[in-house]
Coordinates of C-alpha atoms in Angstrom, one line a residue:
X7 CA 0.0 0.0 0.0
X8 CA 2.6 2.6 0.9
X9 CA 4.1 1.9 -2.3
X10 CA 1.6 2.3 -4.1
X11 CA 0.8 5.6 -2.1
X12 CA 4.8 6.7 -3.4
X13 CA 3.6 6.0 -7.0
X14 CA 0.6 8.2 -6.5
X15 CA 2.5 10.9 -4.9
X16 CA 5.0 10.6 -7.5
X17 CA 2.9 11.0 -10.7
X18 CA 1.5 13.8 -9.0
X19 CA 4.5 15.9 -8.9
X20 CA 5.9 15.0 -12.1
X21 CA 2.1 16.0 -13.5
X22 CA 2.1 19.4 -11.6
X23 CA 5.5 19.9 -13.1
X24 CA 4.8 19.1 -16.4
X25 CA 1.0 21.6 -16.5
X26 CA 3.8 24.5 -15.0
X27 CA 6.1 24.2 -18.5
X28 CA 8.9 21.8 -17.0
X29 CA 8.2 19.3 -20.0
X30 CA 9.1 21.9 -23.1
X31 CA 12.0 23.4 -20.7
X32 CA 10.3 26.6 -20.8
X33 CA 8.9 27.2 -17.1
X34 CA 9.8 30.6 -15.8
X35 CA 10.5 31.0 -12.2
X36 CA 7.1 32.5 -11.6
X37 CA 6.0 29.1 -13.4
X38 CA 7.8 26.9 -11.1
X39 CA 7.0 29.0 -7.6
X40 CA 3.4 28.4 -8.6
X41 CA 4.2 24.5 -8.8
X42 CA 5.7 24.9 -5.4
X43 CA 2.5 26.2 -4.1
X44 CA 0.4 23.9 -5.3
X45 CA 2.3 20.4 -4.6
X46 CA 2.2 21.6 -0.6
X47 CA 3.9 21.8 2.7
X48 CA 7.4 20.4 1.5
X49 CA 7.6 22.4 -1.7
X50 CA 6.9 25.0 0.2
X51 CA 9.3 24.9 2.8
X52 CA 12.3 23.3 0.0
X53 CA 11.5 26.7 -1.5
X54 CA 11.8 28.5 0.9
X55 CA 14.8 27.0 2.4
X56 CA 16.4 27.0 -1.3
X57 CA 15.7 30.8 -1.0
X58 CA 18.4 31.1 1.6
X59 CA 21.0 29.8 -0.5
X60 CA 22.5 32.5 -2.9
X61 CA 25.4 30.0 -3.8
X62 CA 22.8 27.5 -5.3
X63 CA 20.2 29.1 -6.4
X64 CA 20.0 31.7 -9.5
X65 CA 19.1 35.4 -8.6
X66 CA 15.8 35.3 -10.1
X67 CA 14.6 31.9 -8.3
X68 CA 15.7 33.4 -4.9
X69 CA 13.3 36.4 -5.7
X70 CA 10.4 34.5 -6.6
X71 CA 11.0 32.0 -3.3
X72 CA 10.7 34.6 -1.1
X73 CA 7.1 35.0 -2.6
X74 CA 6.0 31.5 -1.5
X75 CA 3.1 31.8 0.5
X76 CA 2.8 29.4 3.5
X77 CA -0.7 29.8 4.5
X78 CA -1.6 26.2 5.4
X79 CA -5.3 25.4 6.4
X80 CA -5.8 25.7 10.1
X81 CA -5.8 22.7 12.4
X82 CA -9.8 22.0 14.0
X83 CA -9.9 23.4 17.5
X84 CA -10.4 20.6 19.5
X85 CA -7.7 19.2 17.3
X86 CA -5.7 22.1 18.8
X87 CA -6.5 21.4 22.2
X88 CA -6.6 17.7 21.9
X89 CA -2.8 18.0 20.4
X90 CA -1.4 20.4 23.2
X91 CA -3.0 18.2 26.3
X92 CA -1.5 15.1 24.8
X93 CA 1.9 16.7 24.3
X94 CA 1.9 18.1 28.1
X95 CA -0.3 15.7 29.5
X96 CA -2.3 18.5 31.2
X97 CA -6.3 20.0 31.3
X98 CA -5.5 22.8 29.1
X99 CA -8.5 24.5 31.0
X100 CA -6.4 24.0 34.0
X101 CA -3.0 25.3 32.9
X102 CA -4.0 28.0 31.2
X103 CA -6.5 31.1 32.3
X104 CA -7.0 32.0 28.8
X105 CA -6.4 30.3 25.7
X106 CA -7.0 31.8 22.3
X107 CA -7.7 28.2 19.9
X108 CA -7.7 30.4 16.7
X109 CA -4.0 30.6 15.3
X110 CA -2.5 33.9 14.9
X111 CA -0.3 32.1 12.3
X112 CA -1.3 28.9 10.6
X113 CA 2.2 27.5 8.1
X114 CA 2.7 24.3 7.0
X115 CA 4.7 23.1 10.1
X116 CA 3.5 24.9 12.9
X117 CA 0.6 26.7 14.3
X118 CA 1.0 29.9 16.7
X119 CA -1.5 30.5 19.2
X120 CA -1.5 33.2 22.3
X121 CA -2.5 32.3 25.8
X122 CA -2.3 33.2 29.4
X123 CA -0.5 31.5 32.1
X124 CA -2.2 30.6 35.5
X125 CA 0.7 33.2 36.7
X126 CA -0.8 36.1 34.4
X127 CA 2.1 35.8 31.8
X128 CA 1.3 36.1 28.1
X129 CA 2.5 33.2 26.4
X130 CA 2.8 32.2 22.6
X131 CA 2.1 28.2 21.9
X132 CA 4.0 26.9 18.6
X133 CA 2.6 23.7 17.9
X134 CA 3.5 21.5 15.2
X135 CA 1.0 19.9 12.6
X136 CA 0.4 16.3 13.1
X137 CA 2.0 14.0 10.9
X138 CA 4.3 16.4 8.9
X139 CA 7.5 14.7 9.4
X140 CA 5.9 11.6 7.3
X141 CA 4.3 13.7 4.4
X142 CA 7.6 16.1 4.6
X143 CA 10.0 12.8 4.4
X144 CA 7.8 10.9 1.4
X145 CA 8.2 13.9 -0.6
X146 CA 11.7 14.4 0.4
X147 CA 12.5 10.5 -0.6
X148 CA 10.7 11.1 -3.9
X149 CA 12.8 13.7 -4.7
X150 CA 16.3 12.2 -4.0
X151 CA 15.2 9.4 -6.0
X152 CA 14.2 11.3 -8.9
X153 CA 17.3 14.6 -8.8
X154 CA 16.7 15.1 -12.0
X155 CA 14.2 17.4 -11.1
X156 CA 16.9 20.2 -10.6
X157 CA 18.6 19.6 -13.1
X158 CA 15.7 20.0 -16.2
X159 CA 14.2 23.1 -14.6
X160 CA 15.9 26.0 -16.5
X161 CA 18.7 27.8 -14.6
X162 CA 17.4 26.9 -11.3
X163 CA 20.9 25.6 -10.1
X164 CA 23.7 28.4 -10.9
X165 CA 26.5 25.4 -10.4
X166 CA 28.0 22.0 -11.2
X167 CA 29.8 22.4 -7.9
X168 CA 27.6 21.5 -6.0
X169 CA 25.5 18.4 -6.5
X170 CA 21.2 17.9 -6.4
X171 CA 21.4 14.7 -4.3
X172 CA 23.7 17.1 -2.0
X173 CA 21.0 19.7 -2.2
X174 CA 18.8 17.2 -1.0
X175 CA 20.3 16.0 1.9
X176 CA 21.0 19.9 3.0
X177 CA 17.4 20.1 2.7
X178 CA 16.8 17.3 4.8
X179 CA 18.8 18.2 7.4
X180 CA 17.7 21.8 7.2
X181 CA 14.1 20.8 8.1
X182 CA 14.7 18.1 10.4
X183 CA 16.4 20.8 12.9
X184 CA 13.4 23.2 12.1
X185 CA 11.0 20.1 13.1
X186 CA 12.5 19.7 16.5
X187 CA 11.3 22.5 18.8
X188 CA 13.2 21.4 21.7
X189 CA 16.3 22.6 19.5
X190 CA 14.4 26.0 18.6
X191 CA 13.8 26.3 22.6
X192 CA 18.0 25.7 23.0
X193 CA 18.6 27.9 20.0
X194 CA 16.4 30.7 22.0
X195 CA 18.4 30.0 25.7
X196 CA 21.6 30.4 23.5
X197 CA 20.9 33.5 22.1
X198 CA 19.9 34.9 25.2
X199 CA 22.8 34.2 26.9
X200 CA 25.1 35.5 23.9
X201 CA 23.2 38.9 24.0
X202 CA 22.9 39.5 27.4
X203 CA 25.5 42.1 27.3
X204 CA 23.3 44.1 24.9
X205 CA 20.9 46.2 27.2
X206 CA 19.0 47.0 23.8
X207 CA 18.6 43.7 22.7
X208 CA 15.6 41.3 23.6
X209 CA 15.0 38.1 23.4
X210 CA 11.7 35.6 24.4
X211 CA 11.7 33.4 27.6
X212 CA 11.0 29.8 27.4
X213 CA 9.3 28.0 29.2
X214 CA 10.9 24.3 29.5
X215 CA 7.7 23.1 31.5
X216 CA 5.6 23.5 27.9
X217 CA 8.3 22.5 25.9
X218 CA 8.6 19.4 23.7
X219 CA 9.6 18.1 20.5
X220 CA 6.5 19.0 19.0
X221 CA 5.2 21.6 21.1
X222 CA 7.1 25.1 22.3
X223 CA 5.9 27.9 24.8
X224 CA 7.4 31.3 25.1
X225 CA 7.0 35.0 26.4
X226 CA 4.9 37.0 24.0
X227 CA 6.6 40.1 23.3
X228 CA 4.2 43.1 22.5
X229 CA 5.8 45.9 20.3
X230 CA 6.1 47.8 17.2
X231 CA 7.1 45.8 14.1
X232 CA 10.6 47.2 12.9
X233 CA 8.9 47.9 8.9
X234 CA 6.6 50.4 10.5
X235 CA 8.9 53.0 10.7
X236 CA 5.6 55.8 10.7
X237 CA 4.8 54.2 14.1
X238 CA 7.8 54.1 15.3
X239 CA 8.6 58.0 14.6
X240 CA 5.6 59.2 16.2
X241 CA 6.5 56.7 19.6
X242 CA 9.8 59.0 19.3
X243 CA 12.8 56.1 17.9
X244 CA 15.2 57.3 15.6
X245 CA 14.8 55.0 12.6
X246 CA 18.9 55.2 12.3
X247 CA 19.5 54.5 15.8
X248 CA 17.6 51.5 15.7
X249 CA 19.4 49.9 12.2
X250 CA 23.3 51.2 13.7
X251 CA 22.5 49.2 17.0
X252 CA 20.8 46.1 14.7
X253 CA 23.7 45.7 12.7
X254 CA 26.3 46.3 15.4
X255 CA 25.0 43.4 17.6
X256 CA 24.3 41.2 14.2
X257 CA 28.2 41.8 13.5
X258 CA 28.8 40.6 17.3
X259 CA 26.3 37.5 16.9
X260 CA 29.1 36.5 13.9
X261 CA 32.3 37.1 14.7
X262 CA 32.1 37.3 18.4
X263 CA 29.8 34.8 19.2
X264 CA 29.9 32.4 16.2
X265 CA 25.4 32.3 16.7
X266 CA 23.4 34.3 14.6
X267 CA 19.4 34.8 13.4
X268 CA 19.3 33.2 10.2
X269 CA 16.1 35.4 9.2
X270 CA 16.3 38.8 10.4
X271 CA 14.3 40.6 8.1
X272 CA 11.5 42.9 9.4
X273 CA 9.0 40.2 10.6
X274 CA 11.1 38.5 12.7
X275 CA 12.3 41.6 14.1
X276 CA 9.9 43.8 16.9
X277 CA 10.8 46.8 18.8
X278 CA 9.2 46.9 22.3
X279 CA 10.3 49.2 25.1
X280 CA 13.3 50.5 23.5
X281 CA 14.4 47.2 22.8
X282 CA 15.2 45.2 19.4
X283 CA 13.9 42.2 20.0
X284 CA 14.1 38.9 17.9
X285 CA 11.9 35.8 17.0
X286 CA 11.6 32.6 15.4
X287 CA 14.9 30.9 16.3
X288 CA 13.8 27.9 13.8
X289 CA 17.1 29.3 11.3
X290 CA 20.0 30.3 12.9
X291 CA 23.6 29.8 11.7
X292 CA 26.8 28.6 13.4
X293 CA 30.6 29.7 12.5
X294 CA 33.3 27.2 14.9
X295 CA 35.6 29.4 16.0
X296 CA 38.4 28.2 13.5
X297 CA 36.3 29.4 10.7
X298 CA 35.3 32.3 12.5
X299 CA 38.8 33.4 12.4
X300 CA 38.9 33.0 8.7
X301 CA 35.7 34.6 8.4
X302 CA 36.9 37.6 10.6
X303 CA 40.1 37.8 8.4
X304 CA 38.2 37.6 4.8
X305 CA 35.9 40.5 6.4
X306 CA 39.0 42.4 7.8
X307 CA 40.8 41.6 4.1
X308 CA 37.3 43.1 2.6
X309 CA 37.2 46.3 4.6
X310 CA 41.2 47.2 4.6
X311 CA 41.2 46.1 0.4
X312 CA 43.7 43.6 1.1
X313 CA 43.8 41.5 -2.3
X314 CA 46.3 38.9 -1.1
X315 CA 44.2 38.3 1.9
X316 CA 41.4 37.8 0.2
X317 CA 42.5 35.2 -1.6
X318 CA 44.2 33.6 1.4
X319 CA 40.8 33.5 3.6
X320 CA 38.4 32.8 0.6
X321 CA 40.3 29.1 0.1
X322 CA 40.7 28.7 4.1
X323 CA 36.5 29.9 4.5
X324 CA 35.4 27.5 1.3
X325 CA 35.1 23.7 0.5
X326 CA 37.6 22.5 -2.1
X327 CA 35.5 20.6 -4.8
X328 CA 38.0 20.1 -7.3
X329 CA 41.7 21.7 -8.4
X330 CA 42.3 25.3 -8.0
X331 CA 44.3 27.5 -9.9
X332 CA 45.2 30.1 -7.4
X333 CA 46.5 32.7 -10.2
X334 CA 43.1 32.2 -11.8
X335 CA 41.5 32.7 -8.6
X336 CA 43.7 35.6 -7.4
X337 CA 43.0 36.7 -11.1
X338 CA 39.2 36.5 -10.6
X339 CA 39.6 38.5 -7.4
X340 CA 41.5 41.4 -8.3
X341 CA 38.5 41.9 -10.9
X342 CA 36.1 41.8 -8.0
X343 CA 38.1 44.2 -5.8
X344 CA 39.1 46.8 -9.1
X345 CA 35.6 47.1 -9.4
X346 CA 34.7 48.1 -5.7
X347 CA 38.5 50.3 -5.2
X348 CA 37.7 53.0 -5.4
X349 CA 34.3 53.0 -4.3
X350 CA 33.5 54.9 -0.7
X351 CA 32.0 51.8 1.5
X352 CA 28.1 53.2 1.6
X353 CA 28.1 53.2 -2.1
X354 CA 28.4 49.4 -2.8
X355 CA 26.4 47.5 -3.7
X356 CA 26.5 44.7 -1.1
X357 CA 23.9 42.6 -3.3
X358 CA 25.9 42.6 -5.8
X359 CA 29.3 42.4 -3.9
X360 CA 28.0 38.8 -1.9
X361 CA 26.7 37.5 -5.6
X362 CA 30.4 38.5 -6.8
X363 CA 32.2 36.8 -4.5
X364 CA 30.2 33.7 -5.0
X365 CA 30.6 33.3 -9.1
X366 CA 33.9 33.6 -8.3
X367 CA 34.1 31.0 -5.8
X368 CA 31.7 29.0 -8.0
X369 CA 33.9 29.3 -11.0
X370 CA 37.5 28.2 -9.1
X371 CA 35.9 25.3 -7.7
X372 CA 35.0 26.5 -4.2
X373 CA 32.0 25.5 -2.7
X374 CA 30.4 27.6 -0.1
X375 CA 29.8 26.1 3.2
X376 CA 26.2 26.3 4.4
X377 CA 27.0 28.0 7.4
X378 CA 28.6 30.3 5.0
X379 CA 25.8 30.7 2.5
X380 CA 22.9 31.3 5.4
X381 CA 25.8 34.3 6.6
X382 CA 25.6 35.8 3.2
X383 CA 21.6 35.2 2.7
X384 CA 21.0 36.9 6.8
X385 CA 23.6 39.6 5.3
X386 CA 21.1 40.4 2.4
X387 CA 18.3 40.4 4.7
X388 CA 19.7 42.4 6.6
X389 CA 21.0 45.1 3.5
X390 CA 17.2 44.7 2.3
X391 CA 16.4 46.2 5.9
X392 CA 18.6 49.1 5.6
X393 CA 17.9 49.9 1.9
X394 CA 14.5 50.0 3.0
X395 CA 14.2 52.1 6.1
X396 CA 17.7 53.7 5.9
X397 CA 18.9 54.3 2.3
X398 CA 21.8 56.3 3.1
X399 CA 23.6 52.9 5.0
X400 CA 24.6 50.1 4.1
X401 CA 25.7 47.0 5.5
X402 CA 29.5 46.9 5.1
X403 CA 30.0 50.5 6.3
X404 CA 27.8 49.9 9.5
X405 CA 29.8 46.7 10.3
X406 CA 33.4 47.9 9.4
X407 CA 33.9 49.7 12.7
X408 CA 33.3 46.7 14.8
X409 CA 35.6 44.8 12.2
X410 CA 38.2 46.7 13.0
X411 CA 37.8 46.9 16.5
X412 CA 37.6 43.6 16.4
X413 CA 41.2 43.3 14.8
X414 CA 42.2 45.7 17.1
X415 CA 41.5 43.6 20.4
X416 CA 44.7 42.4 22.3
X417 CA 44.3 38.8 21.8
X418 CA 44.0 39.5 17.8
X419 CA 46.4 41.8 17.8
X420 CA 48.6 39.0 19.5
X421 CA 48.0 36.3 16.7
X422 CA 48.4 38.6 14.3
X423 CA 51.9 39.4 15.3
X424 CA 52.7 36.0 16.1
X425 CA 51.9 35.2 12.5
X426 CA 54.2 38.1 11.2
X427 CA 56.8 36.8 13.6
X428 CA 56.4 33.4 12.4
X429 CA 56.9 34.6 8.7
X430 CA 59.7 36.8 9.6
X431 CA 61.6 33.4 11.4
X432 CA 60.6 31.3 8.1
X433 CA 62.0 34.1 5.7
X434 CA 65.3 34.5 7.9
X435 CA 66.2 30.5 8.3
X436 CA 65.7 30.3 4.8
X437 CA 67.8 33.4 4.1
X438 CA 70.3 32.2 6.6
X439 CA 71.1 28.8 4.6
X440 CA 71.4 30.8 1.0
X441 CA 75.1 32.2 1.7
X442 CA 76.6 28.7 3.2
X443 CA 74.8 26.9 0.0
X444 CA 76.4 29.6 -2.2
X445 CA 80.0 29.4 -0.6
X446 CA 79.4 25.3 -1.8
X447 CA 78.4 25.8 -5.1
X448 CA 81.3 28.3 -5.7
X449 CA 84.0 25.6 -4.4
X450 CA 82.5 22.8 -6.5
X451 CA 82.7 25.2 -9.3
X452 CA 86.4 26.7 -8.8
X453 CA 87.6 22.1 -8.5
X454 CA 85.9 21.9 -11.9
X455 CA 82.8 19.1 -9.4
X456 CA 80.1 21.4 -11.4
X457 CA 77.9 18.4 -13.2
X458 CA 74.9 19.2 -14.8
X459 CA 72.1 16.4 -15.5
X460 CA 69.7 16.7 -18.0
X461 CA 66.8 15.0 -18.2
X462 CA 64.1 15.2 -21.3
X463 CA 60.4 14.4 -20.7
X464 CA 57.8 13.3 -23.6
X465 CA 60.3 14.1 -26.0
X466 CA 60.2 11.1 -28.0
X467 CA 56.8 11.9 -29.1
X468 CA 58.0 15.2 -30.7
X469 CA 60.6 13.3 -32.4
X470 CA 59.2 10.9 -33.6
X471 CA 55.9 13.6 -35.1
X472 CA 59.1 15.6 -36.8
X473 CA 60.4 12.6 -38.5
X474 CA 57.1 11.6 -39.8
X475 CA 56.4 15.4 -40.6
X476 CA 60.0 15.1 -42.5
X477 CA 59.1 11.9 -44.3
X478 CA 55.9 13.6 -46.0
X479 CA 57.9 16.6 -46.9
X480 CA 60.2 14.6 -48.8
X481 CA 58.0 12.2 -50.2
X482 CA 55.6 15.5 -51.3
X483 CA 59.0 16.7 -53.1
X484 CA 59.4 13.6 -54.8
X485 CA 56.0 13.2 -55.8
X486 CA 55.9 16.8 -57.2
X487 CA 59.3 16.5 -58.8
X488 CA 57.9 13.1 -60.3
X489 CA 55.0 15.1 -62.1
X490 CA 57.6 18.1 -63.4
X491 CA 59.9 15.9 -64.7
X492 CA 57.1 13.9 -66.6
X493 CA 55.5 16.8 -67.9
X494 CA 59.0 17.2 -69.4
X495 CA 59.2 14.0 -70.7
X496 CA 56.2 14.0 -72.5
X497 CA 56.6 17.1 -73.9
X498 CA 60.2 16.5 -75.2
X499 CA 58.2 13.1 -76.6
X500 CA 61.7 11.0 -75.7
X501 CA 61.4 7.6 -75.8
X502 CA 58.9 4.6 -76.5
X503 CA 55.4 6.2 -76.5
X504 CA 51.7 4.5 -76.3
X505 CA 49.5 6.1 -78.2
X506 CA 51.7 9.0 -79.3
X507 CA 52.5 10.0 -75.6
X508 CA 55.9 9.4 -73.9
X509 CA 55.9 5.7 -72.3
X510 CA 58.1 7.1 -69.8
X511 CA 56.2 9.8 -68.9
X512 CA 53.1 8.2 -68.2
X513 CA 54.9 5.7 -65.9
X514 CA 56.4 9.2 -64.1
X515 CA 52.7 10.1 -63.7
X516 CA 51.4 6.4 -62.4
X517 CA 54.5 6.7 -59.9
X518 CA 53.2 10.3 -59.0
X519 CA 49.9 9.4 -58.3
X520 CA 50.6 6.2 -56.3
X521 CA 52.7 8.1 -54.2
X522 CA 49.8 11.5 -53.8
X523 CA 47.7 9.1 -52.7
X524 CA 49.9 7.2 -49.8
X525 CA 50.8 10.7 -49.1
X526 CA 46.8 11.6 -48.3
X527 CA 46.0 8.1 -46.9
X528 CA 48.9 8.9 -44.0
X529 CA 47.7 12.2 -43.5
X530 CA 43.9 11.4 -43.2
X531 CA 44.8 8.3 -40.9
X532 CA 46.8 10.6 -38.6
X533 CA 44.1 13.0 -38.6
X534 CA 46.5 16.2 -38.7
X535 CA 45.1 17.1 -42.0

């Protein structure tokens, strides 16, 4: 039966694909967003997901992802409650002195619901959809059996670097962290405790107690949503304030903390009592420390226009996926970095900088990490944000001064110099041994011990193509001084002759031709025509 249920599912998807234009290769991105919609939850979310990945998906699929609506039907009520005392094994009557069972947002996960604590605390309920992990891992297993897919929907994949049974498994992964709430309720704890140095920024509390694998309960925070910037003028914020401080404590979240919101664009983002504070914790990114330090020396090599550096922390940052030619690479950056020289930092284009960086890494055979690749897709959230409310910004500029105080802190400062020290030891040890190996060479030279050993490689080929090049030539001059002295012959009418022409001549002209035509029969079979 479940088979057969896989062969139903299966015809389905290839049908919606093939009414959206996927057959004659001519689906637009529009074409295939609208496919996305209509095949459900795990399109949907793959979408959306895919929509976070600038180094695998083309510009124009990104835009159209981030259109994919994820208004799911809601759950029944009592199915609601039903779900949540099961989960807690509580009287949801009991627990709770208010509880709202219509969703204030329905996706194809999770549910959100507000409530009220016994206590008088205003709590949100995310609870997630029955069953979704089956339908989401069907589809999922459908689509790593069948990649092809990916690859037959027009310039949906900008790279051969990366593969589409790798996408697949990313996506996989991807969703089964976003499925487990209890690691949403650690990501939240985390993120607290990273940011609790930052009086302006905010966080919700969790509440363990309500807290499952299906089911998580936190503080409601009441506020001003950060896109409303009329509102927030007339409640007296400065709009600029606000996007200095967001982007100062996003830079810490990355190369401070190595923990960072995945999503911050404006609805994930609410300002309540001078506060910035953040939710949904379902995407966040991680950067180990060791990478971090790459990641803090590419972004320190960025800022400062340090080309050699560049290179040096792109191929320590990326995954190797095949040879590199580092003058190629180094080539490929230098074109990059001309183009943004002499450019102030708030006029580039950060877009259009990230997207850059990644054809180039794309082209040398450097894959982007996914850590990586959620940084730069947070990073053009984020530029969106500031384009929007604060034109006159712009991501790089705001984050360059913690960059460089970040460079500037003792313990880098340390490394740093350690490095140059450790450069400055290698250069001199080498140095030292160049005199003594000199003094050597000059003795050997001066008792007449000089030897030098040559060694050819793959020459015999080349020999061997010039002697058969020679053997043509000469048989082409014989051949052509065959037909000459003939014509001679024949004209001079010396000798026997057959039918009034020179005997001897028309033997000249057999032996010609025999020897035109070994000539071409060599040449064609060598195929160096």
């Amino acid at each position: 039966m479940k088979t057969k249920t896989n062969r139903q599912r299966f015809q389905q998807i290839v049908s919606v694909f093939i009414k959206h234009g996927i057959k004659d290769g001519g689906a637009n991105p529009s074409q295939i967003r609208k496919a996305f919609e209509e095949l459900g939850p795990t399109f949907i979310k793959v979408g959306q997901i895919l929509s976070t990945r600038p180094d695998i998906l083309s510009p124009e699929y990104i835009a159209e992802f981030q259109k994919l609506q994820d208004n799911a039907k809601r759950l029944d009520e009592e199915q609601v409650k039903t779900i949540i005392e099961k989960e807690l094994k509580i009287d949801v009557n009991k627990e709770f002195s208010d509880f709202d069972l219509k969703p204030i947002a329905s996706a194809s996960i999770a549910q959100v619901h507000t409530a009220r604590l016994k206590s008088g605390e205003k709590v949100v309920l995310k609870l997630k959809r029955p069953k979704i992990e089956k339908t989401l891992a069907q589809d999922l297993h459908l689509l790593k059996r069948f990649t092809l897919f990916i690859q037959i929907i027009p310039n949906l994949v900008r790279t051969e670097v990366i593969k589409a049974d790798e996408i697949i498994e990313e996506l996989w992964e991807h969703i089964l962290k976003e499925l487990d709430f209890e690691n949403e309720a650690r990501n939240i704890e985390k993120f607290r405790k990273n940011n609790k140095g930052f009086k302006f920024i905010k966080a919700p509390k969790v509440y363990p107690k309500y807290t499952t694998k299906n089911l998580v309960v936190m503080e409601y925070i009441d506020g001003i949503k950060l896109s409303d910037t009329k509102l927030l003028k007339e409640k007296g914020y400065y709009i600029d304030d606000i996007i200095e401080k967001l982007v100062y404590n996003f830079a810490h979240q990355v190369l401070e903390e190595g923990f960072f919101h995945g999503d911050p664009h404006p609805g994930n983002i609410i300002i309540s009592e001078n506060k910035i504070a953040f939710i949904d914790f379902g995407a966040m990114g991680s950067i180990p420390k060791e990478q971090r330090e790459g990641f803090n020396q590419l972004l320190h090599s960025i800022v400062s226009k340090d080309i050699d550096k560049v290179v040096k922390s792109i191929i320590r940052v990326g995954v190797i996926k095949g040879s590199i030619n580092k003058n190629k690479l180094a080539s490929d950056v230098q074109v990059i970095h001309d183009s943004y020289l002499d450019q102030p930092l708030h006029d580039i284009d950060v877009v259009k900088a990230i997207q850059d960086s990644f054809d180039v890494c794309l082209k040398n055979n450097i894959a982007i990490p996914k850590n990586v690749a959620l940084l730069a897709k947070a990073m053009l959230t984020l530029e969106g944000v500031i384009s929007e409310l604060t034109p006159n910004f712009n991501a790089i500029e705001l984050m360059a001064p913690y960059v460089r105080e970040q460079m500037l802190k003792p313990e880098n400062i340390k490394k740093e110099a350690l490095r140059q020290l450790k450069g400055i030891y290698d250069t001199a040890s080498a140095g030292l041994k160049i005199p003594q190996t000199f003094l050597e060479v000059l003795n050997k030279l001066s008792r007449n011990e000089i030897k030098v050993q040559m060694e050819h490689t793959n020459l015999e080929r080349g020999i061997k193509e010039i002697s058969k090049t020679g053997n043509r030539i000469v048989l082409g001059l014989i051949t052509s001084s065959l037909i000459m002295a003939s014509s001679i012959v024949i004209v001079a009418e010396a000798g026997p002759s057959i039918y009034g022409v020179s005997a001897i001549g028309l033997i000249g002209y057999l032996g010609a031709g025999l020897m035109g035509l070994v000539l071409i029969f060599f040449i064609i079979r060598s195929g160096k025509m």
